Amino acid sequence: MSFPKRLIEPVLAPDGVLTREEAQDLIARAIRFSKADAIRIHLQSTRESNIRFAANQISTAGTSATTSIRIQSVFGKRKASVVTNSRTDEGLRRAVEQAEALARLAPEDPEYLGELGPQQYVAVPAWFESTAAVSAEDRAKAALAALAPARAARDLTVAGFLVTTARATAIGNSAGLFAWHRSTDANYTLTARTLDGTGSGWAGTTANDWAALDVSGVAQRAIDKARASRNPVALEPGRYTVILEPDATSDLVPLMAGALQARAAEEGRSAFAKAGGGTKVGERIVDERVSLVSDPADPLILGTPFDAEGMPLGRQQWIEGGVLRQLAYPRYWASRQGKAPTGGANTLRLDGGTQSLDELIAATARGILVTHCWYIRAVDQRTLVYTGLTRDGTFLIENGKVARPIKNFRFNESPLFMLNNVEAIGRPVRTAGGDAMPPIRVRDFSFTSLSDAV
């Protein structure tokens, strides 16, 4: 039997993602086809497997393997990109020719600095065979950690999504740069609802290592919250002491990342711009216990050690002792301002305390416990005020204990105001969103109205 040549793709490695050698070969072939002044190839090879369930029944499951090859061709300062998933010579040649044709038509990009040469990268051990080898049966067993108790209890319905990913990322260019990183991760989120329609609980987690993914713990937390949140009572909106669980902290603190861009601050467009010019670098902007860091080698995060241009990423201390220590400089703005490039404020870690969530609750005379937030939208970028809603388990705390479920609130709040009003900070954990965030207790958190959403 014969096939059209263009449909014959090279066989992937057994784990479903390209090896370092396969990525190097693909990038070298694309560069050989180039007639441009410069070419960059950004390659992502991903195998993703998932199981989804709802109404106490498994609904879908599957695996997909994809290869995304972004080819950027450059003539002078004119550049354009084409994305293909074909790894054949014919497919790569066609994508290179299309990128070159578009680049010749594109306007000049005055901020293009040329391609980086060879770089050195921190080795981040983010690949775990335990995750790469997870089978469909393993995922089904993990789902049963929530499905079995929900079916047996007959007062709950659960819905969840569990996804495991194995990924290889490579960047190469005609200036001799080659960056390579591979990683695995498993992400699990679960919502439990009571059949009377008045209670809802949510929990989630992420881990690079399947062995570290606590699916039973997620199931128990979501189910417990659903039952405990039945028949909530209304509390008058206003300013309250609030305990944000780590995922709720993760919903709000990373909203500061965009404001940390140096260009926005130096052009007077961000919360870290000073009135009359300059930035707030060197000034105390939040509680003195707060530390905010990006570090791809952090064992709690294990991120990619380079950006989309292939620039190495290292540890960046954005806030230390409550003081804004630095801003984020991409290559162009760093060269214009005479600074070293830093990369962006990606995958954040907030530190400042060691208490557990239970210890924070036990030390609270009266407050509100927030499981997580949703439907968050910007109100004012200059103050970082956002509006959003609590969801899936909001409770009144009295005398160090969770006293009763309460109806959800709409809030108007800024992570900057919030971190200035911190009373206590717990230990950071890996959240479902991938950041490392702690539970925190905050005074004067602003709830503006009630929500009937469960």
Coordinates of C-alpha atoms in Angstrom, one line a residue:
M1 CA 0.0 0.0 0.0
S2 CA 1.3 3.5 -0.8
F3 CA 0.5 6.9 0.7
P4 CA 1.0 10.4 -0.6
K5 CA 4.5 11.4 0.5
R6 CA 3.2 14.5 2.3
L7 CA 1.2 12.3 4.7
I8 CA 4.1 10.3 5.9
E9 CA 5.4 11.8 9.2
P10 CA 8.5 10.6 11.0
V11 CA 7.6 8.3 13.9
L12 CA 7.6 9.9 17.4
A13 CA 9.5 8.5 20.4
P14 CA 7.7 5.9 22.5
D15 CA 6.5 8.5 25.0
G16 CA 4.9 10.5 22.2
V17 CA 7.1 13.6 22.3
L18 CA 10.1 14.5 20.2
T19 CA 13.5 13.7 21.6
R20 CA 16.3 16.3 21.8
E21 CA 18.0 14.7 18.8
E22 CA 14.7 14.6 16.8
A23 CA 14.1 18.3 17.6
Q24 CA 17.6 19.2 16.6
D25 CA 17.2 17.4 13.3
L26 CA 13.9 19.1 12.6
I27 CA 15.3 22.6 13.3
A28 CA 18.4 21.9 11.2
R29 CA 16.3 20.8 8.3
A30 CA 14.1 24.0 8.5
I31 CA 17.2 26.2 8.7
R32 CA 18.6 24.5 5.6
F33 CA 15.5 25.5 3.6
S34 CA 15.8 29.2 4.6
K35 CA 16.9 31.9 2.2
A36 CA 16.1 34.7 4.7
D37 CA 18.5 36.9 6.7
A38 CA 17.5 35.0 9.8
I39 CA 15.1 32.2 10.8
R40 CA 13.9 31.0 14.2
I41 CA 12.0 27.8 14.8
H42 CA 9.9 27.3 18.0
L43 CA 8.9 23.7 18.4
Q44 CA 6.4 22.2 20.8
S45 CA 5.7 18.5 20.9
T46 CA 2.9 17.5 23.2
R47 CA 1.1 14.3 24.2
E48 CA -2.0 15.1 26.3
S49 CA -4.3 12.5 27.8
N50 CA -7.4 13.3 29.8
I51 CA -10.5 11.9 31.4
R52 CA -13.7 14.0 32.0
F53 CA -16.7 13.1 34.1
A54 CA -20.0 14.8 35.1
A55 CA -23.2 13.8 36.8
N56 CA -21.3 11.0 38.5
Q57 CA -20.5 9.3 35.1
I58 CA -17.3 9.3 33.0
S59 CA -18.2 11.2 29.9
T60 CA -15.0 11.4 27.7
A61 CA -11.5 10.2 27.7
G62 CA -8.7 10.4 25.1
T63 CA -5.2 11.1 24.1
S64 CA -3.9 13.5 21.5
A65 CA -0.3 14.0 20.2
T66 CA 0.5 17.3 18.5
T67 CA 3.5 19.0 17.1
S68 CA 3.4 22.8 16.7
I69 CA 6.3 24.3 14.6
R70 CA 6.4 28.1 14.5
I71 CA 8.8 29.3 11.8
Q72 CA 9.8 33.0 11.9
S73 CA 11.6 34.4 8.8
V74 CA 13.4 37.8 8.9
F75 CA 14.6 40.1 6.1
G76 CA 16.3 43.1 7.7
K77 CA 13.6 44.2 10.3
R78 CA 10.7 42.7 8.3
K79 CA 9.5 39.4 9.9
A80 CA 6.6 37.0 9.7
S81 CA 5.7 33.7 11.2
V82 CA 3.9 30.6 9.9
V83 CA 2.8 27.6 12.1
T84 CA 2.7 24.1 10.7
N85 CA 2.4 20.6 12.3
S86 CA 4.1 18.9 9.4
R87 CA 7.5 17.4 10.2
T88 CA 8.2 16.2 6.7
D89 CA 10.8 17.9 4.5
E90 CA 8.0 18.9 2.1
G91 CA 5.9 20.4 4.9
L92 CA 8.9 22.3 6.5
R93 CA 10.0 23.7 3.1
R94 CA 6.5 24.9 2.3
A95 CA 6.2 26.6 5.8
V96 CA 9.6 28.3 5.4
E97 CA 8.7 29.6 1.9
Q98 CA 5.3 30.9 3.2
A99 CA 7.0 32.7 6.2
E100 CA 9.6 34.3 3.8
A101 CA 6.9 35.5 1.4
L102 CA 4.9 37.1 4.2
A103 CA 8.1 38.6 5.8
R104 CA 8.9 40.4 2.5
L105 CA 5.4 42.0 2.7
A106 CA 5.5 42.9 6.4
P107 CA 6.3 46.4 7.7
E108 CA 9.6 46.8 9.5
D109 CA 9.5 46.1 13.2
P110 CA 11.7 48.8 14.9
E111 CA 11.9 46.8 18.1
Y112 CA 13.4 43.6 16.5
L113 CA 16.9 43.1 17.9
G114 CA 18.1 40.2 15.8
E115 CA 18.5 36.6 16.9
L116 CA 20.3 35.4 20.0
G117 CA 23.4 33.3 19.6
P118 CA 24.1 30.2 21.7
Q119 CA 23.0 30.5 25.3
Q120 CA 23.5 28.6 28.6
Y121 CA 20.4 27.3 30.4
V122 CA 19.7 26.0 33.9
A123 CA 18.7 22.4 33.9
V124 CA 15.2 22.0 35.3
P125 CA 14.3 18.3 36.1
A126 CA 10.6 18.7 35.2
W127 CA 10.2 15.3 33.4
F128 CA 8.8 12.4 35.5
E129 CA 8.4 9.0 34.0
S130 CA 5.6 8.4 36.5
T131 CA 3.5 11.0 34.7
A132 CA 4.6 10.1 31.2
A133 CA 3.6 6.5 31.8
V134 CA 0.1 7.2 33.3
S135 CA -2.4 4.9 31.5
A136 CA -6.1 5.4 30.7
E137 CA -6.7 2.8 33.5
D138 CA -4.7 4.9 36.0
R139 CA -6.8 8.0 35.1
A140 CA -10.0 6.1 35.5
K141 CA -9.0 4.8 38.9
A142 CA -8.1 8.4 39.9
A143 CA -11.6 9.6 38.8
L144 CA -13.1 6.9 40.9
A145 CA -11.7 8.5 44.0
A146 CA -14.5 11.1 43.6
L147 CA -17.0 9.1 41.7
A148 CA -17.2 6.1 44.1
P149 CA -18.1 8.1 47.2
A150 CA -20.5 10.4 45.3
R151 CA -22.4 7.4 43.9
A152 CA -22.5 5.7 47.2
A153 CA -23.7 8.7 49.1
R154 CA -26.6 9.5 46.8
D155 CA -26.7 13.1 47.9
L156 CA -23.9 14.5 45.6
T157 CA -23.0 14.9 42.0
V158 CA -19.4 15.4 41.0
A159 CA -17.8 16.7 37.8
G160 CA -14.1 16.7 37.2
F161 CA -11.3 17.0 34.6
L162 CA -8.0 15.2 35.0
V163 CA -5.3 15.8 32.4
T164 CA -1.7 14.5 32.1
T165 CA 0.7 16.1 29.7
A166 CA 4.2 15.2 28.4
R167 CA 5.8 18.1 26.5
A168 CA 9.1 18.9 24.8
T169 CA 9.9 22.5 23.9
A170 CA 12.8 23.5 21.6
I171 CA 13.9 26.7 20.0
G172 CA 16.6 27.0 17.4
N173 CA 17.8 29.7 15.0
S174 CA 20.2 30.5 12.2
A175 CA 22.6 32.2 14.7
G176 CA 23.4 28.9 16.4
L177 CA 21.0 29.0 19.3
F178 CA 19.5 25.8 20.5
A179 CA 17.3 25.5 23.6
W180 CA 15.7 22.3 24.8
H181 CA 13.4 21.5 27.7
R182 CA 11.0 18.7 28.4
S183 CA 8.4 18.4 31.2
T184 CA 5.4 16.5 32.5
D185 CA 2.5 17.6 34.6
A186 CA -0.8 16.4 35.9
N187 CA -3.7 18.8 36.6
Y188 CA -6.9 17.8 38.4
T189 CA -9.9 19.9 39.2
L190 CA -13.2 18.8 40.8
T191 CA -16.5 20.3 41.6
A192 CA -19.0 18.6 43.9
R193 CA -22.6 19.7 44.1
T194 CA -25.3 18.6 46.5
L195 CA -28.5 17.3 44.9
D196 CA -30.7 19.9 46.6
G197 CA -28.8 22.5 44.6
T198 CA -27.7 24.6 47.6
G199 CA -24.2 23.3 48.2
S200 CA -21.0 23.4 46.0
G201 CA -17.4 22.6 46.7
W202 CA -14.3 22.8 44.5
A203 CA -10.7 21.6 44.8
G204 CA -7.8 21.3 42.4
T205 CA -4.1 20.6 42.2
T206 CA -1.2 20.4 39.8
A207 CA 2.0 18.4 40.0
N208 CA 4.9 17.5 37.7
D209 CA 5.1 14.1 39.3
W210 CA 2.0 11.9 39.1
A211 CA 3.0 10.2 42.4
A212 CA 2.6 13.6 44.1
L213 CA -0.9 14.3 42.8
D214 CA -3.2 13.8 45.7
V215 CA -6.4 12.8 43.9
S216 CA -8.1 11.4 47.0
G217 CA -7.3 14.6 48.9
V218 CA -8.9 16.7 46.1
A219 CA -12.0 14.5 46.1
Q220 CA -12.4 14.7 49.9
R221 CA -12.0 18.5 50.0
A222 CA -14.5 19.1 47.3
I223 CA -17.1 16.7 48.7
D224 CA -16.6 18.1 52.3
K225 CA -17.0 21.7 51.1
A226 CA -20.2 20.8 49.0
R227 CA -21.9 19.3 52.0
A228 CA -20.7 22.0 54.4
S229 CA -21.9 24.8 52.1
R230 CA -25.6 23.7 51.9
N231 CA -28.2 26.2 52.7
P232 CA -26.0 29.3 53.0
V233 CA -27.2 32.4 54.8
A234 CA -26.8 35.9 53.5
L235 CA -24.3 38.2 55.2
E236 CA -24.4 42.0 54.6
P237 CA -21.8 43.0 52.0
G238 CA -18.9 45.2 53.4
R239 CA -15.3 45.0 54.5
Y240 CA -14.4 41.8 56.2
T241 CA -11.3 40.0 57.5
V242 CA -10.9 37.2 54.9
I243 CA -8.8 34.0 54.7
L244 CA -8.0 33.2 51.1
E245 CA -7.2 29.6 50.4
P246 CA -4.1 29.1 48.2
D247 CA -6.1 28.8 45.0
A248 CA -8.0 32.0 45.9
T249 CA -4.7 33.7 46.5
S250 CA -3.6 32.4 43.1
D251 CA -6.6 33.9 41.5
L252 CA -5.6 37.4 42.6
V253 CA -1.8 37.8 43.2
P254 CA -0.7 36.9 39.6
L255 CA -2.9 39.7 38.4
M256 CA 0.1 41.9 39.4
A257 CA 2.4 40.3 36.7
G258 CA 1.4 42.7 33.9
A259 CA 2.1 45.7 36.1
L260 CA 5.6 44.5 36.7
Q261 CA 6.5 45.2 33.1
A262 CA 9.2 47.9 33.2
R263 CA 8.0 49.6 30.0
A264 CA 4.4 50.1 31.3
A265 CA 5.8 51.5 34.6
E266 CA 8.4 53.8 33.0
E267 CA 5.9 55.1 30.5
G268 CA 3.5 55.9 33.4
R269 CA 0.9 53.3 32.6
S270 CA 1.1 50.9 35.5
A271 CA 0.5 50.7 39.2
F272 CA 4.2 50.9 39.7
A273 CA 4.6 54.3 38.0
K274 CA 5.3 57.3 40.2
A275 CA 3.3 60.5 39.8
G276 CA 5.5 63.0 38.0
G277 CA 7.7 60.3 36.4
G278 CA 9.9 57.3 37.4
T279 CA 8.9 54.1 39.0
K280 CA 8.4 52.7 42.5
V281 CA 11.4 50.4 42.5
G282 CA 13.0 50.7 45.9
E283 CA 9.8 51.7 47.6
R284 CA 7.8 49.5 50.1
I285 CA 4.6 48.7 48.2
V286 CA 3.1 45.9 50.3
D287 CA 3.4 44.3 53.8
E288 CA 7.1 43.8 54.8
R289 CA 6.6 40.1 55.2
V290 CA 5.8 39.6 51.5
S291 CA 8.3 38.1 49.0
L292 CA 7.4 37.6 45.4
V293 CA 9.7 35.6 43.1
S294 CA 9.8 33.9 39.6
D295 CA 12.2 31.0 39.4
P296 CA 11.8 28.2 36.8
A297 CA 14.1 26.0 38.9
D298 CA 12.0 26.3 42.1
P299 CA 11.1 22.7 43.1
L300 CA 7.5 23.8 43.7
I301 CA 7.2 25.1 40.1
L302 CA 9.7 23.5 37.7
G303 CA 9.1 25.9 34.8
T304 CA 10.7 26.3 31.4
P305 CA 14.2 27.9 31.7
F306 CA 14.0 30.1 28.6
D307 CA 11.5 32.4 26.9
A308 CA 10.0 32.4 23.4
E309 CA 13.2 34.0 22.0
G310 CA 15.5 31.4 23.7
M311 CA 16.6 33.9 26.3
P312 CA 17.7 32.2 29.5
L313 CA 15.4 32.7 32.5
G314 CA 16.7 32.7 36.1
R315 CA 15.5 33.6 39.5
Q316 CA 14.0 37.1 39.7
Q317 CA 13.1 38.7 43.0
W318 CA 10.3 41.2 42.2
I319 CA 9.3 42.0 45.8
E320 CA 11.5 41.4 48.9
G321 CA 10.6 42.6 52.4
G322 CA 7.6 44.3 50.9
V323 CA 9.9 46.5 48.7
L324 CA 9.6 46.5 44.9
R325 CA 13.1 45.4 44.0
Q326 CA 12.9 45.3 40.2
L327 CA 10.7 45.3 37.2
A328 CA 10.6 43.0 34.2
Y329 CA 12.7 43.9 31.1
P330 CA 12.2 42.1 27.8
R331 CA 15.1 42.3 25.4
Y332 CA 14.1 45.4 23.5
W333 CA 13.2 47.6 26.5
A334 CA 16.3 46.4 28.4
S335 CA 18.5 47.4 25.5
R336 CA 16.8 50.8 25.2
Q337 CA 17.1 51.5 29.0
G338 CA 20.6 50.1 29.4
K339 CA 19.3 47.2 31.6
A340 CA 19.9 43.5 31.7
P341 CA 16.9 41.6 30.2
T342 CA 15.0 39.6 32.8
G343 CA 12.1 37.9 31.0
G344 CA 8.6 38.3 32.4
A345 CA 7.0 37.8 35.8
N346 CA 6.0 34.2 35.0
T347 CA 4.9 31.5 37.4
L348 CA 5.0 33.4 40.7
R349 CA 5.8 32.2 44.2
L350 CA 4.6 34.2 47.2
D351 CA 6.3 33.7 50.6
G352 CA 6.1 35.3 54.0
G353 CA 5.0 32.8 56.5
T354 CA 4.8 29.1 57.5
Q355 CA 1.3 28.6 59.0
S356 CA -1.2 26.1 57.7
L357 CA -4.7 27.0 56.6
D358 CA -6.1 25.3 59.7
E359 CA -3.8 27.5 61.9
L360 CA -4.9 30.6 60.1
I361 CA -8.6 29.7 60.7
A362 CA -7.9 28.8 64.4
A363 CA -6.4 32.3 65.0
T364 CA -9.3 34.2 63.5
A365 CA -12.0 35.6 65.8
R366 CA -14.4 36.5 62.9
G367 CA -13.8 36.4 59.2
I368 CA -14.8 34.8 55.9
L369 CA -13.1 31.8 54.3
V370 CA -12.9 31.9 50.5
T371 CA -12.3 28.7 48.5
H372 CA -11.6 30.3 45.1
C373 CA -12.7 33.1 42.8
W374 CA -14.1 33.3 39.3
Y375 CA -15.2 35.7 36.6
I376 CA -12.5 38.2 37.5
R377 CA -12.4 41.4 35.4
A378 CA -10.3 44.5 35.5
V379 CA -11.8 47.7 36.9
D380 CA -8.7 50.1 37.1
Q381 CA -5.3 49.1 35.8
R382 CA -3.6 52.0 37.6
T383 CA -4.6 50.6 41.0
L384 CA -5.0 47.0 39.9
V385 CA -8.6 46.9 41.2
Y386 CA -10.5 43.9 39.9
T387 CA -14.0 42.7 40.4
G388 CA -15.0 39.1 40.7
L389 CA -17.1 36.6 42.6
T390 CA -16.4 34.0 45.3
R391 CA -17.5 30.5 44.5
D392 CA -17.8 26.8 45.5
G393 CA -17.5 27.2 49.3
T394 CA -17.7 30.5 51.2
F395 CA -17.9 30.3 54.9
L396 CA -18.2 32.5 58.0
I397 CA -15.4 31.9 60.6
E398 CA -16.2 32.6 64.3
N399 CA -14.0 32.0 67.3
G400 CA -11.4 30.1 65.3
K401 CA -13.8 27.7 63.6
V402 CA -15.8 27.5 60.4
A403 CA -19.3 28.4 61.8
R404 CA -21.7 28.3 58.8
P405 CA -21.9 28.6 55.0
I406 CA -22.7 32.0 53.6
K407 CA -23.9 33.2 50.2
N408 CA -21.3 34.2 47.7
F409 CA -20.2 37.8 47.2
R410 CA -19.0 40.1 44.5
F411 CA -15.8 41.8 45.4
N412 CA -13.9 44.9 44.2
E413 CA -10.3 44.5 45.4
S414 CA -6.7 45.0 44.4
P415 CA -3.9 42.5 45.1
L416 CA -1.8 45.5 46.1
F417 CA -4.4 46.7 48.7
M418 CA -4.8 43.1 49.8
L419 CA -1.0 42.5 50.3
N420 CA -0.8 45.8 52.2
N421 CA -3.6 44.5 54.6
V422 CA -2.1 41.1 55.2
E423 CA -2.4 39.9 58.8
A424 CA -0.9 36.4 58.4
I425 CA 0.7 34.3 55.6
G426 CA 0.9 30.6 55.4
R427 CA 3.1 28.1 53.6
P428 CA 3.0 28.3 49.7
V429 CA 1.7 25.2 47.9
R430 CA 1.4 24.4 44.2
T431 CA -2.0 25.6 43.1
A432 CA -4.2 24.3 40.3
G433 CA -3.1 27.3 38.2
G434 CA 0.5 26.3 38.5
D435 CA 1.8 29.1 40.8
A436 CA 3.1 28.6 44.3
M437 CA 0.8 30.5 46.6
P438 CA 0.0 30.4 50.4
P439 CA -3.2 30.8 52.3
I440 CA -3.4 34.4 53.6
R441 CA -5.5 36.3 56.1
V442 CA -6.3 39.9 55.0
R443 CA -8.3 42.6 56.8
D444 CA -10.7 45.0 55.1
F445 CA -11.3 42.9 52.0
S446 CA -14.1 44.7 50.1
F447 CA -17.3 42.7 49.3
T448 CA -19.7 45.0 47.4
S449 CA -22.8 42.9 46.8
L450 CA -24.3 39.4 47.2
S451 CA -24.5 36.8 44.5
D452 CA -27.2 34.1 44.3
A453 CA -24.8 31.8 42.4
V454 CA -24.0 28.6 44.3

